[in-house]
mmCIF file of C-alpha atoms in Angstrom:
data_model
loop_
_atom_site.group_PDB
_atom_site.id
_atom_site.type_symbol
_atom_site.label_atom_id
_atom_site.label_comp_id
_atom_site.label_asym_id
_atom_site.label_seq_id
_atom_site.Cartn_x
_atom_site.Cartn_y
_atom_site.Cartn_z
ATOM 1 C CA MET A 1 86.109 111.937 148.652
ATOM 2 C CA ASP A 2 84.023 109.632 150.588
ATOM 3 C CA CYS A 3 82.661 112.645 152.688
ATOM 4 C CA TYR A 4 82.002 114.469 149.533
ATOM 5 C CA LYS A 5 79.983 111.517 148.154
ATOM 6 C CA GLN A 6 78.200 111.040 151.443
ATOM 7 C CA GLU A 7 77.360 114.707 151.526
ATOM 8 C CA ASN A 8 75.896 114.689 148.173
ATOM 9 C CA LYS A 9 73.937 111.593 148.927
ATOM 10 C CA ILE A 10 72.434 113.384 152.009
ATOM 11 C CA ASN A 11 71.721 116.577 149.750
ATOM 12 C CA TYR A 12 70.151 114.410 147.118
ATOM 13 C CA LYS A 13 68.050 112.751 149.661
ATOM 14 C CA THR A 14 66.868 116.228 151.118
ATOM 15 C CA TYR A 15 66.250 117.858 148.068
ATOM 16 C CA GLY A 16 64.400 114.686 146.596
ATOM 17 C CA HIS A 17 62.193 114.884 149.735
ATOM 18 C CA ILE A 18 61.348 118.502 149.247
ATOM 19 C CA GLU A 19 60.656 117.915 145.553
ATOM 20 C CA LYS A 20 58.339 115.069 146.498
ATOM 21 C CA SER A 21 56.654 117.281 149.145
ATOM 22 C CA ILE A 22 56.196 120.127 146.590
ATOM 23 C CA GLY A 23 54.792 117.599 143.984
ATOM 24 C CA LYS A 24 52.455 116.139 146.607
ATOM 25 C CA GLY A 25 51.258 119.545 147.542
ATOM 26 C CA SER A 26 50.769 120.669 143.878
ATOM 27 C CA MET A 27 48.803 117.420 143.177
ATOM 28 C CA LYS A 28 46.672 118.225 146.300
ATOM 29 C CA MET A 29 45.947 121.638 145.233
ATOM 30 C CA ASP A 30 44.989 120.516 141.593
ATOM 31 C CA LYS A 31 42.799 117.985 143.078
ATOM 32 C CA LYS A 32 40.970 120.606 145.254
ATOM 33 C CA ILE A 33 40.570 122.821 141.982
ATOM 34 C CA LYS A 34 39.275 119.971 140.030
ATOM 35 C CA LYS A 35 36.614 119.165 142.734
ATOM 36 C CA ALA A 36 35.641 122.873 143.038
ATOM 37 C CA ASN A 37 35.287 123.220 139.173
ATOM 38 C CA ILE A 38 33.027 120.011 139.362
ATOM 39 C CA ILE A 39 30.886 121.389 142.101
ATOM 40 C CA ILE A 40 30.435 124.678 140.174
ATOM 41 C CA TYR A 41 29.353 123.098 137.098
ATOM 42 C CA LEU A 42 27.096 120.914 138.977
ATOM 43 C CA GLN A 43 25.347 123.688 140.767
ATOM 44 C CA SER A 44 24.675 125.194 137.336
ATOM 45 C CA LEU A 45 23.155 121.859 136.088
ATOM 46 C CA LEU A 46 21.204 120.936 139.149
ATOM 47 C CA GLN A 47 19.311 124.253 139.481
ATOM 48 C CA PHE A 48 17.103 124.968 142.448
ATOM 49 C CA GLN A 49 13.408 125.443 141.136
ATOM 50 C CA GLY A 50 14.722 124.836 137.516
ATOM 51 C CA PHE A 51 11.365 123.370 136.562
ATOM 52 C CA ILE A 52 8.867 125.245 138.729
ATOM 53 C CA GLY A 53 10.541 128.750 138.289
ATOM 54 C CA PRO A 54 9.450 129.453 134.716
ATOM 55 C CA VAL A 55 5.773 128.677 135.845
ATOM 56 C CA ILE A 56 5.780 129.526 139.365
ATOM 57 C CA PHE A 57 3.027 132.109 138.957
ATOM 58 C CA ILE A 58 0.877 129.615 137.302
ATOM 59 C CA PHE A 59 1.559 126.870 139.839
ATOM 60 C CA TYR A 60 0.762 129.208 142.816
ATOM 61 C CA THR A 61 -2.429 130.796 141.310
ATOM 62 C CA ARG A 62 -3.848 127.565 139.675
ATOM 63 C CA TYR A 63 -2.566 124.704 141.940
ATOM 64 C CA MET A 64 -2.285 126.704 145.262
ATOM 65 C CA GLY A 65 -5.334 128.684 144.474
ATOM 66 C CA LEU A 66 -3.789 132.165 145.280
ATOM 67 C CA SER A 67 -4.483 135.760 144.048
ATOM 68 C CA ILE A 68 -1.763 137.876 142.355
ATOM 69 C CA SER A 69 -1.578 139.855 145.727
ATOM 70 C CA GLN A 70 -1.261 136.736 147.784
ATOM 71 C CA TYR A 71 1.246 135.409 145.532
ATOM 72 C CA LEU A 72 3.449 138.651 145.960
ATOM 73 C CA LEU A 73 2.561 138.707 149.580
ATOM 74 C CA CYS A 74 4.109 135.226 149.953
ATOM 75 C CA ASP A 75 7.196 136.200 147.911
ATOM 76 C CA SER A 76 7.670 139.070 150.268
ATOM 77 C CA LEU A 77 7.276 137.014 153.346
ATOM 78 C CA LEU A 78 9.878 134.618 152.200
ATOM 79 C CA PHE A 79 12.452 137.656 151.388
ATOM 80 C CA VAL A 80 11.483 139.355 154.810
ATOM 81 C CA ILE A 81 12.126 135.971 156.796
ATOM 82 C CA MET A 82 15.543 135.397 154.900
ATOM 83 C CA ALA A 83 16.676 139.113 155.931
ATOM 84 C CA ILE A 84 15.967 138.386 159.574
ATOM 85 C CA CYS A 85 17.737 135.012 159.607
ATOM 86 C CA GLU A 86 20.635 135.908 157.342
ATOM 87 C CA ILE A 87 23.281 137.455 159.652
ATOM 88 C CA PRO A 88 22.323 134.899 162.482
ATOM 89 C CA SER A 89 22.821 132.093 160.116
ATOM 90 C CA GLY A 90 25.951 133.286 158.803
ATOM 91 C CA VAL A 91 27.484 133.374 162.312
ATOM 92 C CA ILE A 92 26.067 129.856 163.119
ATOM 93 C CA ALA A 93 27.608 128.627 159.750
ATOM 94 C CA ASP A 94 30.970 129.948 160.474
ATOM 95 C CA TYR A 95 30.821 128.364 164.102
ATOM 96 C CA ILE A 96 29.486 124.904 163.624
ATOM 97 C CA GLY A 97 30.473 124.049 160.035
ATOM 98 C CA ARG A 98 29.602 125.465 156.587
ATOM 99 C CA LYS A 99 29.122 122.191 154.785
ATOM 100 C CA LYS A 100 27.029 120.706 157.564
ATOM 101 C CA MET A 101 24.775 123.808 157.447
ATOM 102 C CA LEU A 102 24.344 123.489 153.856
ATOM 103 C CA VAL A 103 23.197 119.842 154.038
ATOM 104 C CA ILE A 104 20.899 120.352 156.696
ATOM 105 C CA SER A 105 19.044 123.379 155.211
ATOM 106 C CA SER A 106 18.994 121.589 151.829
ATOM 107 C CA PHE A 107 17.029 118.769 153.592
ATOM 108 C CA ALA A 108 14.591 121.239 155.019
ATOM 109 C CA ILE A 109 14.006 122.903 151.779
ATOM 110 C CA CYS A 110 13.249 119.466 150.270
ATOM 111 C CA PHE A 111 10.638 119.118 153.061
ATOM 112 C CA GLY A 112 9.163 122.290 152.022
ATOM 113 C CA MET A 113 8.732 120.998 148.376
ATOM 114 C CA VAL A 114 6.667 118.041 149.969
ATOM 115 C CA ILE A 115 4.409 120.426 151.828
ATOM 116 C CA LEU A 116 3.804 122.368 148.512
ATOM 117 C CA LEU A 117 2.316 119.287 146.982
ATOM 118 C CA THR A 118 0.407 118.170 150.053
ATOM 119 C CA ILE A 119 -1.110 121.433 151.358
ATOM 120 C CA PRO A 120 -2.333 123.165 148.088
ATOM 121 C CA ASN A 121 -3.664 126.365 149.605
ATOM 122 C CA TYR A 122 -2.679 129.776 151.165
ATOM 123 C CA ILE A 123 -1.800 128.331 154.354
ATOM 124 C CA GLY A 124 0.494 125.821 152.761
ATOM 125 C CA ALA A 125 1.987 128.621 150.604
ATOM 126 C CA ILE A 126 2.809 130.696 153.705
ATOM 127 C CA ILE A 127 4.278 127.700 155.476
ATOM 128 C CA VAL A 128 6.667 127.046 152.673
ATOM 129 C CA ALA A 129 7.717 130.569 152.564
ATOM 130 C CA VAL A 130 8.768 130.454 156.231
ATOM 131 C CA ILE A 131 10.888 127.056 155.603
ATOM 132 C CA TYR A 132 12.402 128.575 152.491
ATOM 133 C CA GLY A 133 13.030 131.786 154.214
ATOM 134 C CA VAL A 134 14.647 130.346 157.367
ATOM 135 C CA PHE A 135 16.607 127.467 155.506
ATOM 136 C CA GLY A 136 17.322 129.610 152.599
ATOM 137 C CA ALA A 137 19.165 131.950 154.763
ATOM 138 C CA LEU A 138 21.231 129.344 156.341
ATOM 139 C CA GLN A 139 22.446 127.958 153.205
ATOM 140 C CA SER A 140 22.955 131.321 151.318
ATOM 141 C CA GLY A 141 26.751 132.266 150.649
ATOM 142 C CA VAL A 142 27.865 128.855 152.315
ATOM 143 C CA SER A 143 29.162 127.210 149.134
ATOM 144 C CA GLN A 144 30.229 130.380 147.544
ATOM 145 C CA SER A 145 32.525 131.179 150.702
ATOM 146 C CA ILE A 146 33.838 127.679 150.664
ATOM 147 C CA LEU A 147 34.748 127.774 146.865
ATOM 148 C CA TYR A 148 36.120 131.366 147.175
ATOM 149 C CA GLU A 149 38.538 130.308 149.910
ATOM 150 C CA THR A 150 39.510 126.979 147.861
ATOM 151 C CA TYR A 151 40.530 129.073 145.043
ATOM 152 C CA GLU A 152 42.179 131.644 147.164
ATOM 153 C CA SER A 153 44.214 128.887 148.799
ATOM 154 C CA CYS A 154 45.663 127.769 145.393
ATOM 155 C CA ASN A 155 46.173 131.469 144.195
ATOM 156 C CA SER A 156 43.491 131.080 141.529
ATOM 157 C CA ILE A 157 41.014 133.793 142.254
ATOM 158 C CA LYS A 158 40.779 134.910 138.587
ATOM 159 C CA GLN A 159 40.119 131.316 137.539
ATOM 160 C CA TYR A 160 37.242 131.311 140.212
ATOM 161 C CA GLU A 161 35.537 134.120 138.617
ATOM 162 C CA TYR A 162 35.809 132.911 135.097
ATOM 163 C CA THR A 163 34.882 129.512 135.881
ATOM 164 C CA GLN A 164 31.772 130.782 137.553
ATOM 165 C CA SER A 165 30.822 132.869 134.467
ATOM 166 C CA LYS A 166 31.413 129.896 132.158
ATOM 167 C CA ALA A 167 29.423 127.607 134.509
ATOM 168 C CA SER A 168 26.583 130.200 134.545
ATOM 169 C CA SER A 169 26.546 130.404 130.876
ATOM 170 C CA VAL A 170 26.123 126.514 130.677
ATOM 171 C CA GLY A 171 23.630 126.629 133.596
ATOM 172 C CA PHE A 172 21.358 129.322 131.639
ATOM 173 C CA ILE A 173 21.520 127.012 128.519
ATOM 174 C CA ILE A 174 20.475 123.926 130.653
ATOM 175 C CA SER A 175 17.525 126.213 132.158
ATOM 176 C CA ILE A 176 16.311 126.579 128.608
ATOM 177 C CA VAL A 177 15.563 122.941 128.543
ATOM 178 C CA TYR A 178 13.885 123.231 131.988
ATOM 179 C CA ALA A 179 11.768 126.137 130.903
ATOM 180 C CA ILE A 180 10.552 124.484 127.683
ATOM 181 C CA ILE A 181 9.665 121.394 129.482
ATOM 182 C CA SER A 182 7.916 123.075 132.453
ATOM 183 C CA GLY A 183 5.735 125.168 130.077
ATOM 184 C CA TYR A 184 4.361 122.039 128.603
ATOM 185 C CA MET A 185 4.447 119.985 131.683
ATOM 186 C CA VAL A 186 2.308 122.356 133.769
ATOM 187 C CA GLU A 187 -0.675 121.993 131.281
ATOM 188 C CA TYR A 188 -0.571 118.360 131.752
ATOM 189 C CA ASN A 189 0.044 118.156 135.456
ATOM 190 C CA LEU A 190 0.761 121.076 137.771
ATOM 191 C CA ALA A 191 2.500 119.030 140.330
ATOM 192 C CA LEU A 192 5.241 117.610 138.013
ATOM 193 C CA PRO A 193 7.796 120.611 138.026
ATOM 194 C CA VAL A 194 7.703 120.416 141.730
ATOM 195 C CA LEU A 195 8.355 116.583 141.967
ATOM 196 C CA LEU A 196 11.360 117.042 139.459
ATOM 197 C CA ASP A 197 12.728 119.764 141.483
ATOM 198 C CA LEU A 198 12.751 117.758 144.502
ATOM 199 C CA ALA A 199 14.603 115.176 142.734
ATOM 200 C CA ILE A 200 17.226 117.515 141.607
ATOM 201 C CA CYS A 201 17.468 118.990 145.209
ATOM 202 C CA ILE A 202 18.298 115.461 146.598
ATOM 203 C CA LEU A 203 20.954 115.049 143.813
ATOM 204 C CA SER A 204 22.571 118.541 144.846
ATOM 205 C CA ILE A 205 22.669 117.319 148.361
ATOM 206 C CA LEU A 206 24.517 114.108 147.370
ATOM 207 C CA ALA A 207 27.077 116.292 145.298
ATOM 208 C CA SER A 208 27.747 118.648 148.156
ATOM 209 C CA VAL A 209 28.379 115.897 150.505
ATOM 210 C CA LEU A 210 30.798 114.095 148.138
ATOM 211 C CA LEU A 211 32.583 116.997 146.473
ATOM 212 C CA LEU A 212 32.452 120.175 148.585
ATOM 213 C CA GLU A 213 35.507 120.567 150.775
ATOM 214 C CA ASP A 214 35.452 123.133 153.623
ATOM 215 C CA ASN A 215 38.919 124.709 154.166
ATOM 216 C CA ARG A 216 38.286 125.440 157.785
ATOM 217 C CA ASN A 217 38.902 123.313 161.031
ATOM 218 C CA TYR A 218 35.966 123.821 163.400
ATOM 219 C CA SER A 219 36.785 123.256 167.186
ATOM 220 C CA LYS A 220 34.138 123.129 169.664
ATOM 221 C CA LYS A 221 36.504 124.878 172.121
ATOM 222 C CA GLU A 222 36.153 128.151 169.810
ATOM 223 C CA SER A 223 33.712 130.754 170.948
ATOM 224 C CA MET A 224 31.223 132.283 168.541
ATOM 225 C CA VAL A 225 32.540 135.636 167.441
ATOM 226 C CA LEU A 226 30.805 138.318 165.714
ATOM 227 C CA PRO A 227 32.337 140.564 162.850
ATOM 228 C CA ASN A 228 33.854 143.617 164.411
ATOM 229 C CA LYS A 229 32.852 147.359 163.383
ATOM 230 C CA LYS A 230 35.888 147.664 161.198
ATOM 231 C CA ASP A 231 35.067 144.683 158.990
ATOM 232 C CA ILE A 232 31.494 145.836 158.814
ATOM 233 C CA HIS A 233 32.240 149.296 157.999
ATOM 234 C CA ASN A 234 34.693 148.310 155.205
ATOM 235 C CA VAL A 235 32.180 146.053 153.471
ATOM 236 C CA ILE A 236 28.515 147.546 154.016
ATOM 237 C CA TYR A 237 28.626 150.281 151.399
ATOM 238 C CA VAL A 238 29.445 147.942 148.499
ATOM 239 C CA ILE A 239 26.854 145.517 149.918
ATOM 240 C CA VAL A 240 24.109 148.095 149.801
ATOM 241 C CA VAL A 241 24.893 148.905 146.136
ATOM 242 C CA VAL A 242 25.048 145.390 145.320
ATOM 243 C CA SER A 243 21.830 144.441 147.128
ATOM 244 C CA ILE A 244 19.876 147.160 145.435
ATOM 245 C CA LEU A 245 20.887 145.993 141.983
ATOM 246 C CA SER A 246 20.377 142.261 142.887
ATOM 247 C CA SER A 247 17.142 142.711 144.554
ATOM 248 C CA CYS A 248 15.829 144.891 141.621
ATOM 249 C CA SER A 249 16.555 141.958 139.241
ATOM 250 C CA ARG A 250 14.702 139.578 141.609
ATOM 251 C CA VAL A 251 11.725 141.813 142.138
ATOM 252 C CA MET A 252 11.357 142.530 138.342
ATOM 253 C CA PHE A 253 11.378 138.691 137.735
ATOM 254 C CA SER A 254 8.353 138.488 140.008
ATOM 255 C CA PHE A 255 6.515 140.903 137.744
ATOM 256 C CA TYR A 256 7.452 139.087 134.504
ATOM 257 C CA GLN A 257 4.794 136.315 134.406
ATOM 258 C CA PRO A 258 1.879 138.686 135.669
ATOM 259 C CA ILE A 259 2.940 141.250 133.100
ATOM 260 C CA LEU A 260 2.982 138.787 130.378
ATOM 261 C CA THR A 261 -0.428 137.282 131.480
ATOM 262 C CA GLU A 262 -1.795 140.853 131.287
ATOM 263 C CA ALA A 263 -0.456 141.352 127.870
ATOM 264 C CA LYS A 264 -2.558 138.213 126.839
ATOM 265 C CA PHE A 265 0.416 135.947 126.195
ATOM 266 C CA GLN A 266 -0.786 132.321 126.281
ATOM 267 C CA ILE A 267 0.248 129.880 129.150
ATOM 268 C CA PHE A 268 2.653 127.601 126.986
ATOM 269 C CA PHE A 269 4.540 130.688 125.941
ATOM 270 C CA LEU A 270 5.742 131.380 129.428
ATOM 271 C CA GLY A 271 7.978 128.457 129.306
ATOM 272 C CA TYR A 272 9.412 129.610 125.974
ATOM 273 C CA ALA A 273 9.844 133.318 127.352
ATOM 274 C CA SER A 274 11.737 131.792 130.374
ATOM 275 C CA ALA A 275 13.852 129.712 127.973
ATOM 276 C CA SER A 276 14.664 133.010 126.007
ATOM 277 C CA TYR A 277 15.587 134.768 129.204
ATOM 278 C CA SER A 278 18.085 131.932 129.911
ATOM 279 C CA LEU A 279 19.408 132.024 126.089
ATOM 280 C CA ILE A 280 20.225 135.647 126.484
ATOM 281 C CA THR A 281 21.632 135.654 129.894
ATOM 282 C CA ALA A 282 23.642 132.519 128.857
ATOM 283 C CA GLY A 283 25.192 134.721 125.716
ATOM 284 C CA ALA A 284 26.062 137.547 128.140
ATOM 285 C CA SER A 285 27.906 135.165 130.545
ATOM 286 C CA PHE A 286 29.653 133.544 127.676
ATOM 287 C CA PHE A 287 31.064 136.726 126.822
ATOM 288 C CA TYR A 288 31.688 137.951 130.266
ATOM 289 C CA LYS A 289 35.467 137.339 130.470
ATOM 290 C CA ARG A 290 36.006 139.144 127.159
ATOM 291 C CA ILE A 291 33.984 142.165 128.365
ATOM 292 C CA ARG A 292 35.597 142.134 131.685
ATOM 293 C CA GLU A 293 39.090 142.203 130.370
ATOM 294 C CA ARG A 294 38.199 145.272 128.427
ATOM 295 C CA LEU A 295 36.365 147.194 130.920
ATOM 296 C CA SER A 296 37.808 148.638 134.237
ATOM 297 C CA THR A 297 35.657 147.883 137.535
ATOM 298 C CA GLU A 298 34.148 151.354 137.316
ATOM 299 C CA LYS A 299 33.075 150.842 133.765
ATOM 300 C CA MET A 300 31.453 147.504 134.524
ATOM 301 C CA TYR A 301 29.466 149.220 137.482
ATOM 302 C CA LEU A 302 28.359 151.855 134.768
ATOM 303 C CA LEU A 303 27.252 149.278 132.207
ATOM 304 C CA ILE A 304 25.237 147.260 134.634
ATOM 305 C CA ILE A 305 23.684 150.243 136.339
ATOM 306 C CA ALA A 306 22.786 151.805 132.722
ATOM 307 C CA LEU A 307 21.040 148.430 131.816
ATOM 308 C CA GLN A 308 19.102 148.595 134.946
ATOM 309 C CA PHE A 309 17.785 152.100 134.279
ATOM 310 C CA LEU A 310 16.921 151.224 130.643
ATOM 311 C CA THR A 311 15.040 147.915 131.556
ATOM 312 C CA THR A 312 13.141 149.249 134.445
ATOM 313 C CA ILE A 313 11.934 152.418 132.672
ATOM 314 C CA GLY A 314 11.278 150.496 129.459
ATOM 315 C CA ILE A 315 9.119 147.849 131.289
ATOM 316 C CA VAL A 316 7.037 150.692 133.027
ATOM 317 C CA PHE A 317 6.168 152.721 129.939
ATOM 318 C CA VAL A 318 6.010 149.958 127.034
ATOM 319 C CA ASN A 319 2.682 148.230 126.889
ATOM 320 C CA GLY A 320 1.541 145.042 125.071
ATOM 321 C CA TYR A 321 4.036 142.521 123.318
ATOM 322 C CA PHE A 322 6.753 144.877 123.034
ATOM 323 C CA VAL A 323 7.529 144.904 126.817
ATOM 324 C CA ILE A 324 9.384 141.619 126.191
ATOM 325 C CA ALA A 325 12.053 143.191 124.538
ATOM 326 C CA PHE A 326 13.046 145.181 127.822
ATOM 327 C CA ILE A 327 12.787 141.888 129.632
ATOM 328 C CA PHE A 328 15.200 140.464 127.426
ATOM 329 C CA LEU A 329 17.464 143.628 127.991
ATOM 330 C CA GLN A 330 17.523 142.889 131.670
ATOM 331 C CA GLN A 331 18.555 139.253 131.044
ATOM 332 C CA ILE A 332 21.996 140.826 129.531
ATOM 333 C CA GLN A 333 22.350 142.734 132.723
ATOM 334 C CA ARG A 334 21.751 139.595 134.785
ATOM 335 C CA GLY A 335 24.202 137.625 132.710
ATOM 336 C CA LEU A 336 26.878 140.236 133.536
ATOM 337 C CA MET A 337 26.228 141.173 137.033
ATOM 338 C CA GLY A 338 26.221 137.755 138.754
ATOM 339 C CA PRO A 339 29.812 136.848 138.732
ATOM 340 C CA PHE A 340 30.802 140.487 138.850
ATOM 341 C CA LEU A 341 29.085 141.895 141.850
ATOM 342 C CA TYR A 342 29.794 138.896 144.159
ATOM 343 C CA MET A 343 33.337 139.256 143.451
ATOM 344 C CA GLN A 344 33.324 142.881 144.227
ATOM 345 C CA VAL A 345 31.966 142.084 147.792
ATOM 346 C CA ASN A 346 34.510 139.495 148.384
ATOM 347 C CA ARG A 347 37.229 142.277 147.732
ATOM 348 C CA TYR A 348 36.363 144.030 150.762
ATOM 349 C CA ILE A 349 36.832 141.070 152.945
ATOM 350 C CA ASP A 350 40.141 139.864 154.318
ATOM 351 C CA THR A 351 40.508 135.939 153.290
ATOM 352 C CA ASN A 352 42.006 135.371 156.745
ATOM 353 C CA ASN A 353 38.763 136.658 158.291
ATOM 354 C CA LYS A 354 37.025 133.902 160.218
ATOM 355 C CA ASN A 355 33.723 135.616 159.714
ATOM 356 C CA ARG A 356 33.613 135.448 155.890
ATOM 357 C CA VAL A 357 30.225 133.859 155.683
ATOM 358 C CA SER A 358 28.736 136.187 158.399
ATOM 359 C CA LEU A 359 29.923 139.134 156.308
ATOM 360 C CA MET A 360 28.757 137.688 153.205
ATOM 361 C CA SER A 361 25.406 137.137 154.905
ATOM 362 C CA MET A 362 25.003 140.770 155.276
ATOM 363 C CA MET A 363 24.867 140.982 151.469
ATOM 364 C CA TYR A 364 22.190 138.421 151.167
ATOM 365 C CA CYS A 365 20.503 140.025 154.045
ATOM 366 C CA GLY A 366 20.339 143.417 152.102
ATOM 367 C CA ILE A 367 19.067 141.697 149.000
ATOM 368 C CA SER A 368 16.304 140.020 151.218
ATOM 369 C CA ILE A 369 15.329 143.346 152.791
ATOM 370 C CA PHE A 370 15.155 145.137 149.683
ATOM 371 C CA THR A 371 13.261 142.354 147.879
ATOM 372 C CA GLY A 372 10.995 141.605 150.830
ATOM 373 C CA ILE A 373 9.889 145.132 151.425
ATOM 374 C CA SER A 374 9.527 145.925 147.714
ATOM 375 C CA LEU A 375 7.231 142.863 147.112
ATOM 376 C CA TYR A 376 5.075 143.525 150.199
ATOM 377 C CA ILE A 377 4.388 147.256 148.971
ATOM 378 C CA THR A 378 3.979 146.322 145.525
ATOM 379 C CA SER A 379 1.504 143.535 146.393
ATOM 380 C CA ALA A 380 -0.490 146.011 148.457
ATOM 381 C CA ILE A 381 -0.388 148.704 145.703
ATOM 382 C CA THR A 382 -1.374 145.774 143.107
ATOM 383 C CA ASN A 383 -4.507 145.028 145.207
ATOM 384 C CA SER A 384 -5.696 148.429 145.474
ATOM 385 C CA SER A 385 -4.608 150.047 142.353
ATOM 386 C CA GLY A 386 -3.321 147.412 139.804
ATOM 387 C CA LEU A 387 -0.098 145.880 138.653
ATOM 388 C CA GLN A 388 0.869 148.731 136.275
ATOM 389 C CA ARG A 389 0.956 151.452 138.794
ATOM 390 C CA ALA A 390 2.740 149.180 141.444
ATOM 391 C CA VAL A 391 5.546 148.691 139.064
ATOM 392 C CA PHE A 392 5.701 152.347 138.236
ATOM 393 C CA TYR A 393 6.033 153.297 141.908
ATOM 394 C CA TYR A 394 8.598 150.595 142.401
ATOM 395 C CA VAL A 395 10.856 151.478 139.573
ATOM 396 C CA THR A 396 10.818 155.284 140.541
ATOM 397 C CA VAL A 397 11.753 154.591 144.168
ATOM 398 C CA ILE A 398 14.334 151.896 143.750
ATOM 399 C CA ASN A 399 16.475 153.879 141.073
ATOM 400 C CA ALA A 400 16.296 157.025 143.382
ATOM 401 C CA ILE A 401 17.838 154.830 146.363
ATOM 402 C CA LEU A 402 20.286 153.283 143.945
ATOM 403 C CA ILE A 403 21.561 156.864 142.817
ATOM 404 C CA LEU A 404 21.814 157.895 146.493
ATOM 405 C CA ALA A 405 23.785 154.727 147.545
ATOM 406 C CA LEU A 406 26.065 155.325 144.564
ATOM 407 C CA ILE A 407 26.864 158.779 145.725
ATOM 408 C CA ILE A 408 27.687 157.723 149.258
ATOM 409 C CA PHE A 409 29.826 154.722 148.045
ATOM 410 C CA VAL A 410 31.884 156.472 145.522
ATOM 411 C CA GLY A 411 32.378 159.341 148.262
ATOM 412 C CA LYS A 412 33.936 156.768 150.565
ATOM 413 C CA GLU A 413 36.073 155.176 147.849
ATOM 414 C CA LYS A 414 37.580 158.625 146.763
ATOM 415 C CA THR A 415 38.294 159.704 150.425
ATOM 416 C CA ASN A 416 40.127 156.135 150.868
ATOM 417 C CA GLN A 417 37.996 155.166 153.688
ATOM 418 C CA LEU A 418 37.558 151.642 152.483
ATOM 419 C CA MET A 419 40.093 148.885 152.007
ATOM 420 C CA LYS A 420 40.333 146.411 149.091
ATOM 421 C CA TYR A 421 42.120 143.290 149.812
ATOM 422 C CA ASP A 422 43.230 142.520 146.116
ATOM 423 C CA SER A 423 44.779 144.322 143.151
ATOM 424 C CA GLU A 424 41.874 144.128 140.837
ATOM 425 C CA ARG A 425 41.646 146.828 138.264
#
């Protein structure tokens, strides 16, 4: 009888210890998810270039004194440099620490904003393009990789996708406020939007330091390892498709303000136009979960691609005020494709792979290559033949490349040459 009591006492202590350990582990996971949720929403609220973005064309042409072709050329230089630095930056981030890399690059970008204000000319614009290109590459994909692994370690990948879409919806609504304010602010003082963006960038650094938790342990004894051919082959085809779609959205954004200016829209309207973009994109992001639950992955791709064809062709062939309707249509695509496309790339990367940032950097490298080359060529065509012809040539070529990339990607999928690391439908 005494032995039975003693055995029960030991078992009670043992199981009690296990329950406490499980409880502590669960609490720790909940805490990680809560921090991750907070950082996602803060990233949507504290938007990089949230104030200068809606009026960036006006800032560069009036404050910096650039022509349209110089403005497009600086944009091109930025993305070309990012393309060159993307993959090396991913390898470095995986080696020395992702969070550390994010903080260092954010400080450098703050310095770039100071140069914008103190060297208001073409040389200053080029210097800033170089800084943004190098350090933008160093931070791209870093927080996304950390956050993805945080949710994955807590078996909450779907929650990550839907939290991203909700946060994007909130962020787009907040950007409406930014856009309206910047539209009036730039008429009062051209430098004010950059000053406010600088303050926001500093707040973002503080949030990253306090809340972002890197899941990896970094040892100085580890050697720097590059992704192998198998990993690259598995992810490269989806990266090309995603890069074309994402870069097209970014390139068309560079055309919005020049197109609206040529259509005789007043300057203050640019702020309202940008606010309208954000409102429509926020609406699309808000309904993303409902749309995604009803559509398979293949149908989501078809919807996003169809929206690209409609918007790009419409922007080319419609003149005057009606062009804004097709710009609005592209914002629907923008709201849907953000959370969707980045999740698709993650599907082809093993979560145990130590080179996650390096492989994700290939996507950002692809986006930068397509964007940089496109902006460089269109800036040259704009300088010689005008903006309308440059946009027409761009739309024709980029859609043809997208069709070719899709044919190759689908062919690889059908022959089972690519491996997915999840069971997403």
